[in-house]
């Protein structure tokens, strides 16, 4: 397990981790303006991160989630997503959204395991917003798959 806490506005965000999930520093800088950064720490060192941002009055979005490479595949990603869902619930939101690439097979698995369901496709989102082509798992990343977690009444 790792300790997860909200980063204060005075602290420097863990850029290396944030850029693992999102290759565009400009895109990340934009959502950091209004999003809250949470860091997952082990022995005081940041090994995980997520960013939660309000997108509608009752909806928050997980804009970024990443675990340092050496620590991946050990359940920390699941812990971060579960924490984000819990934060959203405590703060009274009705839904948590997340988006990922059509090529991000493992992420699609992880989010569905955490209770998210697919709600839509933002066609050509990545081709429109990123200068360099993104290829993973032998697939060109073109479309953003939108997923949503809805709290029970
Ligand atoms: N290879 C195989 N399976 C993977 C995987 C990978 N690279 N990444 C996640 N999974 C699957 C696992 O199979 C696991 O399922 P299981 O419990 O049935 O075995 C599930 O996802 C959760 O794994 P977990 O160990 O909690 O995930 P993680 O700590 O590796 O964190 C990410 C997942 C996506 C946050 C992490 O891999 C990461 O930082 N990736 C780079 C950044 C990124 O892509 N962020 C998301 C952008 S949308």
mmCIF file with all atom_site columns, C-alpha atoms and ligand atoms in Angstrom:
data_model
loop_
_atom_site.group_PDB
_atom_site.id
_atom_site.type_symbol
_atom_site.label_atom_id
_atom_site.label_alt_id
_atom_site.label_comp_id
_atom_site.label_asym_id
_atom_site.label_entity_id
_atom_site.label_seq_id
_atom_site.pdbx_PDB_ins_code
_atom_site.Cartn_x
_atom_site.Cartn_y
_atom_site.Cartn_z
_atom_site.occupancy
_atom_site.B_iso_or_equiv
_atom_site.pdbx_formal_charge
_atom_site.auth_seq_id
_atom_site.auth_comp_id
_atom_site.auth_asym_id
_atom_site.auth_atom_id
_atom_site.pdbx_PDB_model_num
ATOM   1   C CA  . UNK A 1 1   ? 0.000   0.000  0.000   1.00 0.00 ? 1   UNK A CA  1
ATOM   2   C CA  . UNK A 1 2   ? 1.061   3.593  -0.417  1.00 0.00 ? 2   UNK A CA  1
ATOM   3   C CA  . UNK A 1 3   ? -0.045  6.780  1.350   1.00 0.00 ? 3   UNK A CA  1
ATOM   4   C CA  . UNK A 1 4   ? -2.118  9.058  -0.847  1.00 0.00 ? 4   UNK A CA  1
ATOM   5   C CA  . UNK A 1 5   ? -2.459  12.774 -0.145  1.00 0.00 ? 5   UNK A CA  1
ATOM   6   C CA  . UNK A 1 6   ? -3.541  15.940 -1.901  1.00 0.00 ? 6   UNK A CA  1
ATOM   7   C CA  . UNK A 1 7   ? -0.631  18.077 -3.020  1.00 0.00 ? 7   UNK A CA  1
ATOM   8   C CA  . UNK A 1 8   ? -0.699  21.688 -1.809  1.00 0.00 ? 8   UNK A CA  1
ATOM   9   C CA  . UNK A 1 9   ? -0.681  24.466 -4.425  1.00 0.00 ? 9   UNK A CA  1
ATOM   10  C CA  . UNK A 1 10  ? 2.843   25.439 -3.239  1.00 0.00 ? 10  UNK A CA  1
ATOM   11  C CA  . UNK A 1 11  ? 4.324   21.994 -3.967  1.00 0.00 ? 11  UNK A CA  1
ATOM   12  C CA  . UNK A 1 12  ? 5.799   21.096 -7.344  1.00 0.00 ? 12  UNK A CA  1
ATOM   13  C CA  . UNK A 1 13  ? 3.725   18.439 -9.119  1.00 0.00 ? 13  UNK A CA  1
ATOM   14  C CA  . UNK A 1 14  ? 5.523   15.161 -9.967  1.00 0.00 ? 14  UNK A CA  1
ATOM   15  C CA  . UNK A 1 15  ? 6.105   15.978 -13.653 1.00 0.00 ? 15  UNK A CA  1
ATOM   16  C CA  . UNK A 1 16  ? 7.860   12.748 -14.555 1.00 0.00 ? 16  UNK A CA  1
ATOM   17  C CA  . UNK A 1 17  ? 4.809   10.774 -13.439 1.00 0.00 ? 17  UNK A CA  1
ATOM   18  C CA  . UNK A 1 18  ? 2.276   13.145 -15.008 1.00 0.00 ? 18  UNK A CA  1
ATOM   19  C CA  . UNK A 1 19  ? 4.057   12.930 -18.371 1.00 0.00 ? 19  UNK A CA  1
ATOM   20  C CA  . UNK A 1 20  ? 3.942   9.114  -18.267 1.00 0.00 ? 20  UNK A CA  1
ATOM   21  C CA  . UNK A 1 21  ? 0.170   9.308  -18.650 1.00 0.00 ? 21  UNK A CA  1
ATOM   22  C CA  . UNK A 1 22  ? 0.046   12.301 -20.949 1.00 0.00 ? 22  UNK A CA  1
ATOM   23  C CA  . UNK A 1 23  ? 2.891   13.134 -23.337 1.00 0.00 ? 23  UNK A CA  1
ATOM   24  C CA  . UNK A 1 24  ? 1.831   16.758 -23.791 1.00 0.00 ? 24  UNK A CA  1
ATOM   25  C CA  . UNK A 1 25  ? 3.143   19.109 -21.101 1.00 0.00 ? 25  UNK A CA  1
ATOM   26  C CA  . UNK A 1 26  ? 0.911   21.869 -22.479 1.00 0.00 ? 26  UNK A CA  1
ATOM   27  C CA  . UNK A 1 27  ? -2.218  19.731 -22.098 1.00 0.00 ? 27  UNK A CA  1
ATOM   28  C CA  . UNK A 1 28  ? -1.201  18.756 -18.531 1.00 0.00 ? 28  UNK A CA  1
ATOM   29  C CA  . UNK A 1 29  ? -0.422  22.379 -17.574 1.00 0.00 ? 29  UNK A CA  1
ATOM   30  C CA  . UNK A 1 30  ? -3.879  23.392 -18.740 1.00 0.00 ? 30  UNK A CA  1
ATOM   31  C CA  . UNK A 1 31  ? -5.773  20.928 -16.529 1.00 0.00 ? 31  UNK A CA  1
ATOM   32  C CA  . UNK A 1 32  ? -3.467  21.513 -13.550 1.00 0.00 ? 32  UNK A CA  1
ATOM   33  C CA  . UNK A 1 33  ? -4.741  25.106 -13.412 1.00 0.00 ? 33  UNK A CA  1
ATOM   34  C CA  . UNK A 1 34  ? -8.084  23.939 -12.070 1.00 0.00 ? 34  UNK A CA  1
ATOM   35  C CA  . UNK A 1 35  ? -7.436  20.317 -11.057 1.00 0.00 ? 35  UNK A CA  1
ATOM   36  C CA  . UNK A 1 36  ? -6.323  18.874 -7.734  1.00 0.00 ? 36  UNK A CA  1
ATOM   37  C CA  . UNK A 1 37  ? -3.186  16.727 -7.733  1.00 0.00 ? 37  UNK A CA  1
ATOM   38  C CA  . UNK A 1 38  ? -2.983  13.674 -5.467  1.00 0.00 ? 38  UNK A CA  1
ATOM   39  C CA  . UNK A 1 39  ? 0.293   11.860 -4.919  1.00 0.00 ? 39  UNK A CA  1
ATOM   40  C CA  . UNK A 1 40  ? 0.871   8.296  -3.782  1.00 0.00 ? 40  UNK A CA  1
ATOM   41  C CA  . UNK A 1 41  ? 4.006   8.003  -1.659  1.00 0.00 ? 41  UNK A CA  1
ATOM   42  C CA  . UNK A 1 42  ? 6.177   5.205  -0.391  1.00 0.00 ? 42  UNK A CA  1
ATOM   43  C CA  . UNK A 1 43  ? 8.835   6.172  2.180   1.00 0.00 ? 43  UNK A CA  1
ATOM   44  C CA  . UNK A 1 44  ? 8.139   9.827  1.340   1.00 0.00 ? 44  UNK A CA  1
ATOM   45  C CA  . UNK A 1 45  ? 8.813   9.365  -2.380  1.00 0.00 ? 45  UNK A CA  1
ATOM   46  C CA  . UNK A 1 46  ? 6.103   9.971  -4.993  1.00 0.00 ? 46  UNK A CA  1
ATOM   47  C CA  . UNK A 1 47  ? 5.473   6.762  -6.961  1.00 0.00 ? 47  UNK A CA  1
ATOM   48  C CA  . UNK A 1 48  ? 1.939   7.490  -8.104  1.00 0.00 ? 48  UNK A CA  1
ATOM   49  C CA  . UNK A 1 49  ? -0.234  10.409 -9.113  1.00 0.00 ? 49  UNK A CA  1
ATOM   50  C CA  . UNK A 1 50  ? -3.736  11.307 -10.186 1.00 0.00 ? 50  UNK A CA  1
ATOM   51  C CA  . UNK A 1 51  ? -5.473  14.561 -11.033 1.00 0.00 ? 51  UNK A CA  1
ATOM   52  C CA  . UNK A 1 52  ? -9.120  15.209 -10.213 1.00 0.00 ? 52  UNK A CA  1
ATOM   53  C CA  . UNK A 1 53  ? -10.909 18.078 -11.913 1.00 0.00 ? 53  UNK A CA  1
ATOM   54  C CA  . UNK A 1 54  ? -14.516 19.235 -11.760 1.00 0.00 ? 54  UNK A CA  1
ATOM   55  C CA  . UNK A 1 55  ? -15.950 19.259 -15.277 1.00 0.00 ? 55  UNK A CA  1
ATOM   56  C CA  . UNK A 1 56  ? -19.641 19.818 -14.480 1.00 0.00 ? 56  UNK A CA  1
ATOM   57  C CA  . UNK A 1 57  ? -21.398 20.741 -11.260 1.00 0.00 ? 57  UNK A CA  1
ATOM   58  C CA  . UNK A 1 58  ? -21.872 17.101 -10.223 1.00 0.00 ? 58  UNK A CA  1
ATOM   59  C CA  . UNK A 1 59  ? -19.103 15.468 -12.253 1.00 0.00 ? 59  UNK A CA  1
ATOM   60  C CA  . UNK A 1 60  ? -15.354 15.139 -11.692 1.00 0.00 ? 60  UNK A CA  1
ATOM   61  C CA  . UNK A 1 61  ? -12.881 13.708 -14.142 1.00 0.00 ? 61  UNK A CA  1
ATOM   62  C CA  . UNK A 1 62  ? -9.689  11.787 -13.463 1.00 0.00 ? 62  UNK A CA  1
ATOM   63  C CA  . UNK A 1 63  ? -7.508  13.744 -15.888 1.00 0.00 ? 63  UNK A CA  1
ATOM   64  C CA  . UNK A 1 64  ? -4.292  11.811 -15.292 1.00 0.00 ? 64  UNK A CA  1
ATOM   65  C CA  . UNK A 1 65  ? -3.267  8.653  -13.447 1.00 0.00 ? 65  UNK A CA  1
ATOM   66  C CA  . UNK A 1 66  ? 0.201   7.155  -13.378 1.00 0.00 ? 66  UNK A CA  1
ATOM   67  C CA  . UNK A 1 67  ? 2.408   4.800  -11.406 1.00 0.00 ? 67  UNK A CA  1
ATOM   68  C CA  . UNK A 1 68  ? 6.210   4.873  -11.665 1.00 0.00 ? 68  UNK A CA  1
ATOM   69  C CA  . UNK A 1 69  ? 7.383   2.112  -14.013 1.00 0.00 ? 69  UNK A CA  1
ATOM   70  C CA  . UNK A 1 70  ? 9.212   -0.007 -11.368 1.00 0.00 ? 70  UNK A CA  1
ATOM   71  C CA  . UNK A 1 71  ? 6.037   -0.128 -9.280  1.00 0.00 ? 71  UNK A CA  1
ATOM   72  C CA  . UNK A 1 72  ? 3.525   -0.921 -12.031 1.00 0.00 ? 72  UNK A CA  1
ATOM   73  C CA  . UNK A 1 73  ? 1.518   -4.147 -11.979 1.00 0.00 ? 73  UNK A CA  1
ATOM   74  C CA  . UNK A 1 74  ? 1.449   -4.306 -8.153  1.00 0.00 ? 74  UNK A CA  1
ATOM   75  C CA  . UNK A 1 75  ? -2.025  -2.909 -7.525  1.00 0.00 ? 75  UNK A CA  1
ATOM   76  C CA  . UNK A 1 76  ? -1.071  0.749  -7.014  1.00 0.00 ? 76  UNK A CA  1
ATOM   77  C CA  . UNK A 1 77  ? -3.057  1.883  -10.045 1.00 0.00 ? 77  UNK A CA  1
ATOM   78  C CA  . UNK A 1 78  ? -6.159  0.251  -8.595  1.00 0.00 ? 78  UNK A CA  1
ATOM   79  C CA  . UNK A 1 79  ? -5.466  1.929  -5.250  1.00 0.00 ? 79  UNK A CA  1
ATOM   80  C CA  . UNK A 1 80  ? -5.222  5.366  -6.916  1.00 0.00 ? 80  UNK A CA  1
ATOM   81  C CA  . UNK A 1 81  ? -8.492  4.910  -8.836  1.00 0.00 ? 81  UNK A CA  1
ATOM   82  C CA  . UNK A 1 82  ? -10.287 3.632  -5.706  1.00 0.00 ? 82  UNK A CA  1
ATOM   83  C CA  . UNK A 1 83  ? -8.995  6.687  -3.803  1.00 0.00 ? 83  UNK A CA  1
ATOM   84  C CA  . UNK A 1 84  ? -10.212 9.034  -6.537  1.00 0.00 ? 84  UNK A CA  1
ATOM   85  C CA  . UNK A 1 85  ? -13.689 7.450  -6.440  1.00 0.00 ? 85  UNK A CA  1
ATOM   86  C CA  . UNK A 1 86  ? -13.741 7.814  -2.643  1.00 0.00 ? 86  UNK A CA  1
ATOM   87  C CA  . UNK A 1 87  ? -12.661 11.485 -2.822  1.00 0.00 ? 87  UNK A CA  1
ATOM   88  C CA  . UNK A 1 88  ? -15.368 12.215 -5.369  1.00 0.00 ? 88  UNK A CA  1
ATOM   89  C CA  . UNK A 1 89  ? -17.967 10.520 -3.152  1.00 0.00 ? 89  UNK A CA  1
ATOM   90  C CA  . UNK A 1 90  ? -16.849 12.466 -0.049  1.00 0.00 ? 90  UNK A CA  1
ATOM   91  C CA  . UNK A 1 91  ? -17.062 15.707 -1.989  1.00 0.00 ? 91  UNK A CA  1
ATOM   92  C CA  . UNK A 1 92  ? -20.619 14.914 -3.083  1.00 0.00 ? 92  UNK A CA  1
ATOM   93  C CA  . UNK A 1 93  ? -20.171 14.312 -6.808  1.00 0.00 ? 93  UNK A CA  1
ATOM   94  C CA  . UNK A 1 94  ? -22.600 12.040 -8.645  1.00 0.00 ? 94  UNK A CA  1
ATOM   95  C CA  . UNK A 1 95  ? -20.211 10.717 -11.285 1.00 0.00 ? 95  UNK A CA  1
ATOM   96  C CA  . UNK A 1 96  ? -16.510 10.230 -11.991 1.00 0.00 ? 96  UNK A CA  1
ATOM   97  C CA  . UNK A 1 97  ? -15.386 10.275 -15.604 1.00 0.00 ? 97  UNK A CA  1
ATOM   98  C CA  . UNK A 1 98  ? -12.181 9.115  -17.246 1.00 0.00 ? 98  UNK A CA  1
ATOM   99  C CA  . UNK A 1 99  ? -10.989 8.988  -20.833 1.00 0.00 ? 99  UNK A CA  1
ATOM   100 C CA  . UNK A 1 100 ? -8.355  6.817  -22.430 1.00 0.00 ? 100 UNK A CA  1
ATOM   101 C CA  . UNK A 1 101 ? -7.031  5.934  -25.855 1.00 0.00 ? 101 UNK A CA  1
ATOM   102 C CA  . UNK A 1 102 ? -8.523  3.216  -28.025 1.00 0.00 ? 102 UNK A CA  1
ATOM   103 C CA  . UNK A 1 103 ? -5.057  1.595  -27.902 1.00 0.00 ? 103 UNK A CA  1
ATOM   104 C CA  . UNK A 1 104 ? -4.755  1.657  -24.074 1.00 0.00 ? 104 UNK A CA  1
ATOM   105 C CA  . UNK A 1 105 ? -5.880  -1.927 -23.597 1.00 0.00 ? 105 UNK A CA  1
ATOM   106 C CA  . UNK A 1 106 ? -4.595  -2.374 -20.010 1.00 0.00 ? 106 UNK A CA  1
ATOM   107 C CA  . UNK A 1 107 ? -6.097  0.916  -18.874 1.00 0.00 ? 107 UNK A CA  1
ATOM   108 C CA  . UNK A 1 108 ? -9.470  -0.045 -20.365 1.00 0.00 ? 108 UNK A CA  1
ATOM   109 C CA  . UNK A 1 109 ? -9.283  -3.274 -18.364 1.00 0.00 ? 109 UNK A CA  1
ATOM   110 C CA  . UNK A 1 110 ? -8.257  -1.494 -15.156 1.00 0.00 ? 110 UNK A CA  1
ATOM   111 C CA  . UNK A 1 111 ? -10.996 1.138  -15.292 1.00 0.00 ? 111 UNK A CA  1
ATOM   112 C CA  . UNK A 1 112 ? -13.701 -1.439 -15.950 1.00 0.00 ? 112 UNK A CA  1
ATOM   113 C CA  . UNK A 1 113 ? -12.384 -3.557 -13.065 1.00 0.00 ? 113 UNK A CA  1
ATOM   114 C CA  . UNK A 1 114 ? -12.788 -0.440 -10.892 1.00 0.00 ? 114 UNK A CA  1
ATOM   115 C CA  . UNK A 1 115 ? -16.454 -0.108 -11.853 1.00 0.00 ? 115 UNK A CA  1
ATOM   116 C CA  . UNK A 1 116 ? -16.316 2.303  -14.804 1.00 0.00 ? 116 UNK A CA  1
ATOM   117 C CA  . UNK A 1 117 ? -18.545 1.691  -17.820 1.00 0.00 ? 117 UNK A CA  1
ATOM   118 C CA  . UNK A 1 118 ? -18.019 2.919  -21.354 1.00 0.00 ? 118 UNK A CA  1
ATOM   119 C CA  . UNK A 1 119 ? -20.226 5.841  -22.293 1.00 0.00 ? 119 UNK A CA  1
ATOM   120 C CA  . UNK A 1 120 ? -18.918 7.092  -25.606 1.00 0.00 ? 120 UNK A CA  1
ATOM   121 C CA  . UNK A 1 121 ? -16.153 7.711  -28.102 1.00 0.00 ? 121 UNK A CA  1
ATOM   122 C CA  . UNK A 1 122 ? -14.553 11.056 -28.863 1.00 0.00 ? 122 UNK A CA  1
ATOM   123 C CA  . UNK A 1 123 ? -13.530 10.253 -32.427 1.00 0.00 ? 123 UNK A CA  1
ATOM   124 C CA  . UNK A 1 124 ? -10.071 11.466 -33.544 1.00 0.00 ? 124 UNK A CA  1
ATOM   125 C CA  . UNK A 1 125 ? -9.464  13.223 -30.195 1.00 0.00 ? 125 UNK A CA  1
ATOM   126 C CA  . UNK A 1 126 ? -5.779  12.215 -30.174 1.00 0.00 ? 126 UNK A CA  1
ATOM   127 C CA  . UNK A 1 127 ? -5.155  12.972 -33.841 1.00 0.00 ? 127 UNK A CA  1
ATOM   128 C CA  . UNK A 1 128 ? -6.673  16.431 -33.286 1.00 0.00 ? 128 UNK A CA  1
ATOM   129 C CA  . UNK A 1 129 ? -4.848  17.275 -30.029 1.00 0.00 ? 129 UNK A CA  1
ATOM   130 C CA  . UNK A 1 130 ? -1.391  15.691 -30.244 1.00 0.00 ? 130 UNK A CA  1
ATOM   131 C CA  . UNK A 1 131 ? 1.346   16.610 -32.729 1.00 0.00 ? 131 UNK A CA  1
ATOM   132 C CA  . UNK A 1 132 ? 3.130   13.244 -32.662 1.00 0.00 ? 132 UNK A CA  1
ATOM   133 C CA  . UNK A 1 133 ? 1.364   9.958  -33.494 1.00 0.00 ? 133 UNK A CA  1
ATOM   134 C CA  . UNK A 1 134 ? 0.901   7.720  -30.429 1.00 0.00 ? 134 UNK A CA  1
ATOM   135 C CA  . UNK A 1 135 ? 1.263   3.967  -31.014 1.00 0.00 ? 135 UNK A CA  1
ATOM   136 C CA  . UNK A 1 136 ? 0.811   1.345  -28.302 1.00 0.00 ? 136 UNK A CA  1
ATOM   137 C CA  . UNK A 1 137 ? -0.007  -2.371 -28.283 1.00 0.00 ? 137 UNK A CA  1
ATOM   138 C CA  . UNK A 1 138 ? 0.428   -2.308 -32.059 1.00 0.00 ? 138 UNK A CA  1
ATOM   139 C CA  . UNK A 1 139 ? -2.419  0.174  -32.461 1.00 0.00 ? 139 UNK A CA  1
ATOM   140 C CA  . UNK A 1 140 ? -2.543  3.803  -33.506 1.00 0.00 ? 140 UNK A CA  1
ATOM   141 C CA  . UNK A 1 141 ? -4.152  5.856  -30.765 1.00 0.00 ? 141 UNK A CA  1
ATOM   142 C CA  . UNK A 1 142 ? -6.825  7.940  -32.481 1.00 0.00 ? 142 UNK A CA  1
ATOM   143 C CA  . UNK A 1 143 ? -10.034 7.957  -30.490 1.00 0.00 ? 143 UNK A CA  1
ATOM   144 C CA  . UNK A 1 144 ? -10.729 8.663  -26.837 1.00 0.00 ? 144 UNK A CA  1
ATOM   145 C CA  . UNK A 1 145 ? -12.924 6.090  -25.104 1.00 0.00 ? 145 UNK A CA  1
ATOM   146 C CA  . UNK A 1 146 ? -15.022 7.805  -22.430 1.00 0.00 ? 146 UNK A CA  1
ATOM   147 C CA  . UNK A 1 147 ? -15.886 5.880  -19.270 1.00 0.00 ? 147 UNK A CA  1
ATOM   148 C CA  . UNK A 1 148 ? -18.004 6.782  -16.267 1.00 0.00 ? 148 UNK A CA  1
ATOM   149 C CA  . UNK A 1 149 ? -18.426 5.621  -12.669 1.00 0.00 ? 149 UNK A CA  1
ATOM   150 C CA  . UNK A 1 150 ? -21.859 6.433  -11.219 1.00 0.00 ? 150 UNK A CA  1
ATOM   151 C CA  . UNK A 1 151 ? -22.540 6.361  -7.468  1.00 0.00 ? 151 UNK A CA  1
ATOM   152 C CA  . UNK A 1 152 ? -25.562 4.389  -6.318  1.00 0.00 ? 152 UNK A CA  1
ATOM   153 C CA  . UNK A 1 153 ? -28.290 6.473  -4.667  1.00 0.00 ? 153 UNK A CA  1
HETATM 154 N N1  . LIG B 2 .   ? 0.331   -4.870 -18.475 1.00 0.00 ? 1   LIG B N1  1
HETATM 155 C C1  . LIG B 2 .   ? -0.588  -5.800 -18.126 1.00 0.00 ? 1   LIG B C1  1
HETATM 156 N N2  . LIG B 2 .   ? -1.654  -5.539 -17.331 1.00 0.00 ? 1   LIG B N2  1
HETATM 157 C C2  . LIG B 2 .   ? -1.788  -4.299 -16.860 1.00 0.00 ? 1   LIG B C2  1
HETATM 158 C C3  . LIG B 2 .   ? -0.862  -3.305 -17.173 1.00 0.00 ? 1   LIG B C3  1
HETATM 159 C C4  . LIG B 2 .   ? 0.229   -3.620 -18.023 1.00 0.00 ? 1   LIG B C4  1
HETATM 160 N N3  . LIG B 2 .   ? 1.142   -2.714 -18.380 1.00 0.00 ? 1   LIG B N3  1
HETATM 161 N N4  . LIG B 2 .   ? -1.257  -2.164 -16.557 1.00 0.00 ? 1   LIG B N4  1
HETATM 162 C C5  . LIG B 2 .   ? -2.386  -2.462 -15.875 1.00 0.00 ? 1   LIG B C5  1
HETATM 163 N N5  . LIG B 2 .   ? -2.714  -3.755 -16.057 1.00 0.00 ? 1   LIG B N5  1
HETATM 164 C C6  . LIG B 2 .   ? -3.895  -4.431 -15.538 1.00 0.00 ? 1   LIG B C6  1
HETATM 165 C C7  . LIG B 2 .   ? -3.483  -5.541 -14.651 1.00 0.00 ? 1   LIG B C7  1
HETATM 166 O O1  . LIG B 2 .   ? -3.703  -6.720 -15.366 1.00 0.00 ? 1   LIG B O1  1
HETATM 167 C C8  . LIG B 2 .   ? -4.373  -5.424 -13.424 1.00 0.00 ? 1   LIG B C8  1
HETATM 168 O O2  . LIG B 2 .   ? -5.398  -6.346 -13.517 1.00 0.00 ? 1   LIG B O2  1
HETATM 169 P P1  . LIG B 2 .   ? -5.423  -7.648 -12.536 1.00 0.00 ? 1   LIG B P1  1
HETATM 170 O O3  . LIG B 2 .   ? -5.606  -7.085 -11.149 1.00 0.00 ? 1   LIG B O3  1
HETATM 171 O O4  . LIG B 2 .   ? -6.584  -8.430 -13.035 1.00 0.00 ? 1   LIG B O4  1
HETATM 172 O O5  . LIG B 2 .   ? -4.118  -8.319 -12.713 1.00 0.00 ? 1   LIG B O5  1
HETATM 173 C C9  . LIG B 2 .   ? -5.009  -4.066 -13.490 1.00 0.00 ? 1   LIG B C9  1
HETATM 174 O O6  . LIG B 2 .   ? -4.660  -3.502 -14.758 1.00 0.00 ? 1   LIG B O6  1
HETATM 175 C C10 . LIG B 2 .   ? -4.549  -3.153 -12.363 1.00 0.00 ? 1   LIG B C10 1
HETATM 176 O O7  . LIG B 2 .   ? -3.181  -3.168 -12.267 1.00 0.00 ? 1   LIG B O7  1
HETATM 177 P P2  . LIG B 2 .   ? -2.397  -2.242 -11.258 1.00 0.00 ? 1   LIG B P2  1
HETATM 178 O O8  . LIG B 2 .   ? -1.179  -2.985 -10.795 1.00 0.00 ? 1   LIG B O8  1
HETATM 179 O O9  . LIG B 2 .   ? -3.297  -1.696 -10.193 1.00 0.00 ? 1   LIG B O9  1
HETATM 180 O O10 . LIG B 2 .   ? -2.000  -1.064 -12.225 1.00 0.00 ? 1   LIG B O10 1
HETATM 181 P P3  . LIG B 2 .   ? -0.659  -0.202 -12.204 1.00 0.00 ? 1   LIG B P3  1
HETATM 182 O O11 . LIG B 2 .   ? -0.190  0.047  -10.800 1.00 0.00 ? 1   LIG B O11 1
HETATM 183 O O12 . LIG B 2 .   ? 0.306   -0.751 -13.157 1.00 0.00 ? 1   LIG B O12 1
HETATM 184 O O13 . LIG B 2 .   ? -1.221  1.180  -12.753 1.00 0.00 ? 1   LIG B O13 1
HETATM 185 C C11 . LIG B 2 .   ? -1.416  2.477  -14.735 1.00 0.00 ? 1   LIG B C11 1
HETATM 186 C C12 . LIG B 2 .   ? -1.894  1.241  -13.986 1.00 0.00 ? 1   LIG B C12 1
HETATM 187 C C13 . LIG B 2 .   ? -2.178  2.541  -16.058 1.00 0.00 ? 1   LIG B C13 1
HETATM 188 C C14 . LIG B 2 .   ? -1.728  3.721  -13.915 1.00 0.00 ? 1   LIG B C14 1
HETATM 189 C C15 . LIG B 2 .   ? 0.113   2.334  -14.951 1.00 0.00 ? 1   LIG B C15 1
HETATM 190 O O14 . LIG B 2 .   ? 0.378   1.185  -15.698 1.00 0.00 ? 1   LIG B O14 1
HETATM 191 C C16 . LIG B 2 .   ? 0.745   3.535  -15.619 1.00 0.00 ? 1   LIG B C16 1
HETATM 192 O O15 . LIG B 2 .   ? 1.159   4.470  -14.940 1.00 0.00 ? 1   LIG B O15 1
HETATM 193 N N6  . LIG B 2 .   ? 0.865   3.525  -16.960 1.00 0.00 ? 1   LIG B N6  1
HETATM 194 C C17 . LIG B 2 .   ? 1.462   4.637  -17.687 1.00 0.00 ? 1   LIG B C17 1
HETATM 195 C C18 . LIG B 2 .   ? 0.615   5.868  -17.609 1.00 0.00 ? 1   LIG B C18 1
HETATM 196 C C19 . LIG B 2 .   ? -0.766  5.665  -18.189 1.00 0.00 ? 1   LIG B C19 1
HETATM 197 O O16 . LIG B 2 .   ? -0.929  5.047  -19.222 1.00 0.00 ? 1   LIG B O16 1
HETATM 198 N N7  . LIG B 2 .   ? -1.783  6.228  -17.511 1.00 0.00 ? 1   LIG B N7  1
HETATM 199 C C20 . LIG B 2 .   ? -3.171  6.163  -17.928 1.00 0.00 ? 1   LIG B C20 1
HETATM 200 C C21 . LIG B 2 .   ? -3.464  7.119  -19.039 1.00 0.00 ? 1   LIG B C21 1
HETATM 201 S S1  . LIG B 2 .   ? -5.136  6.939  -19.591 1.00 0.00 ? 1   LIG B S1  1
#
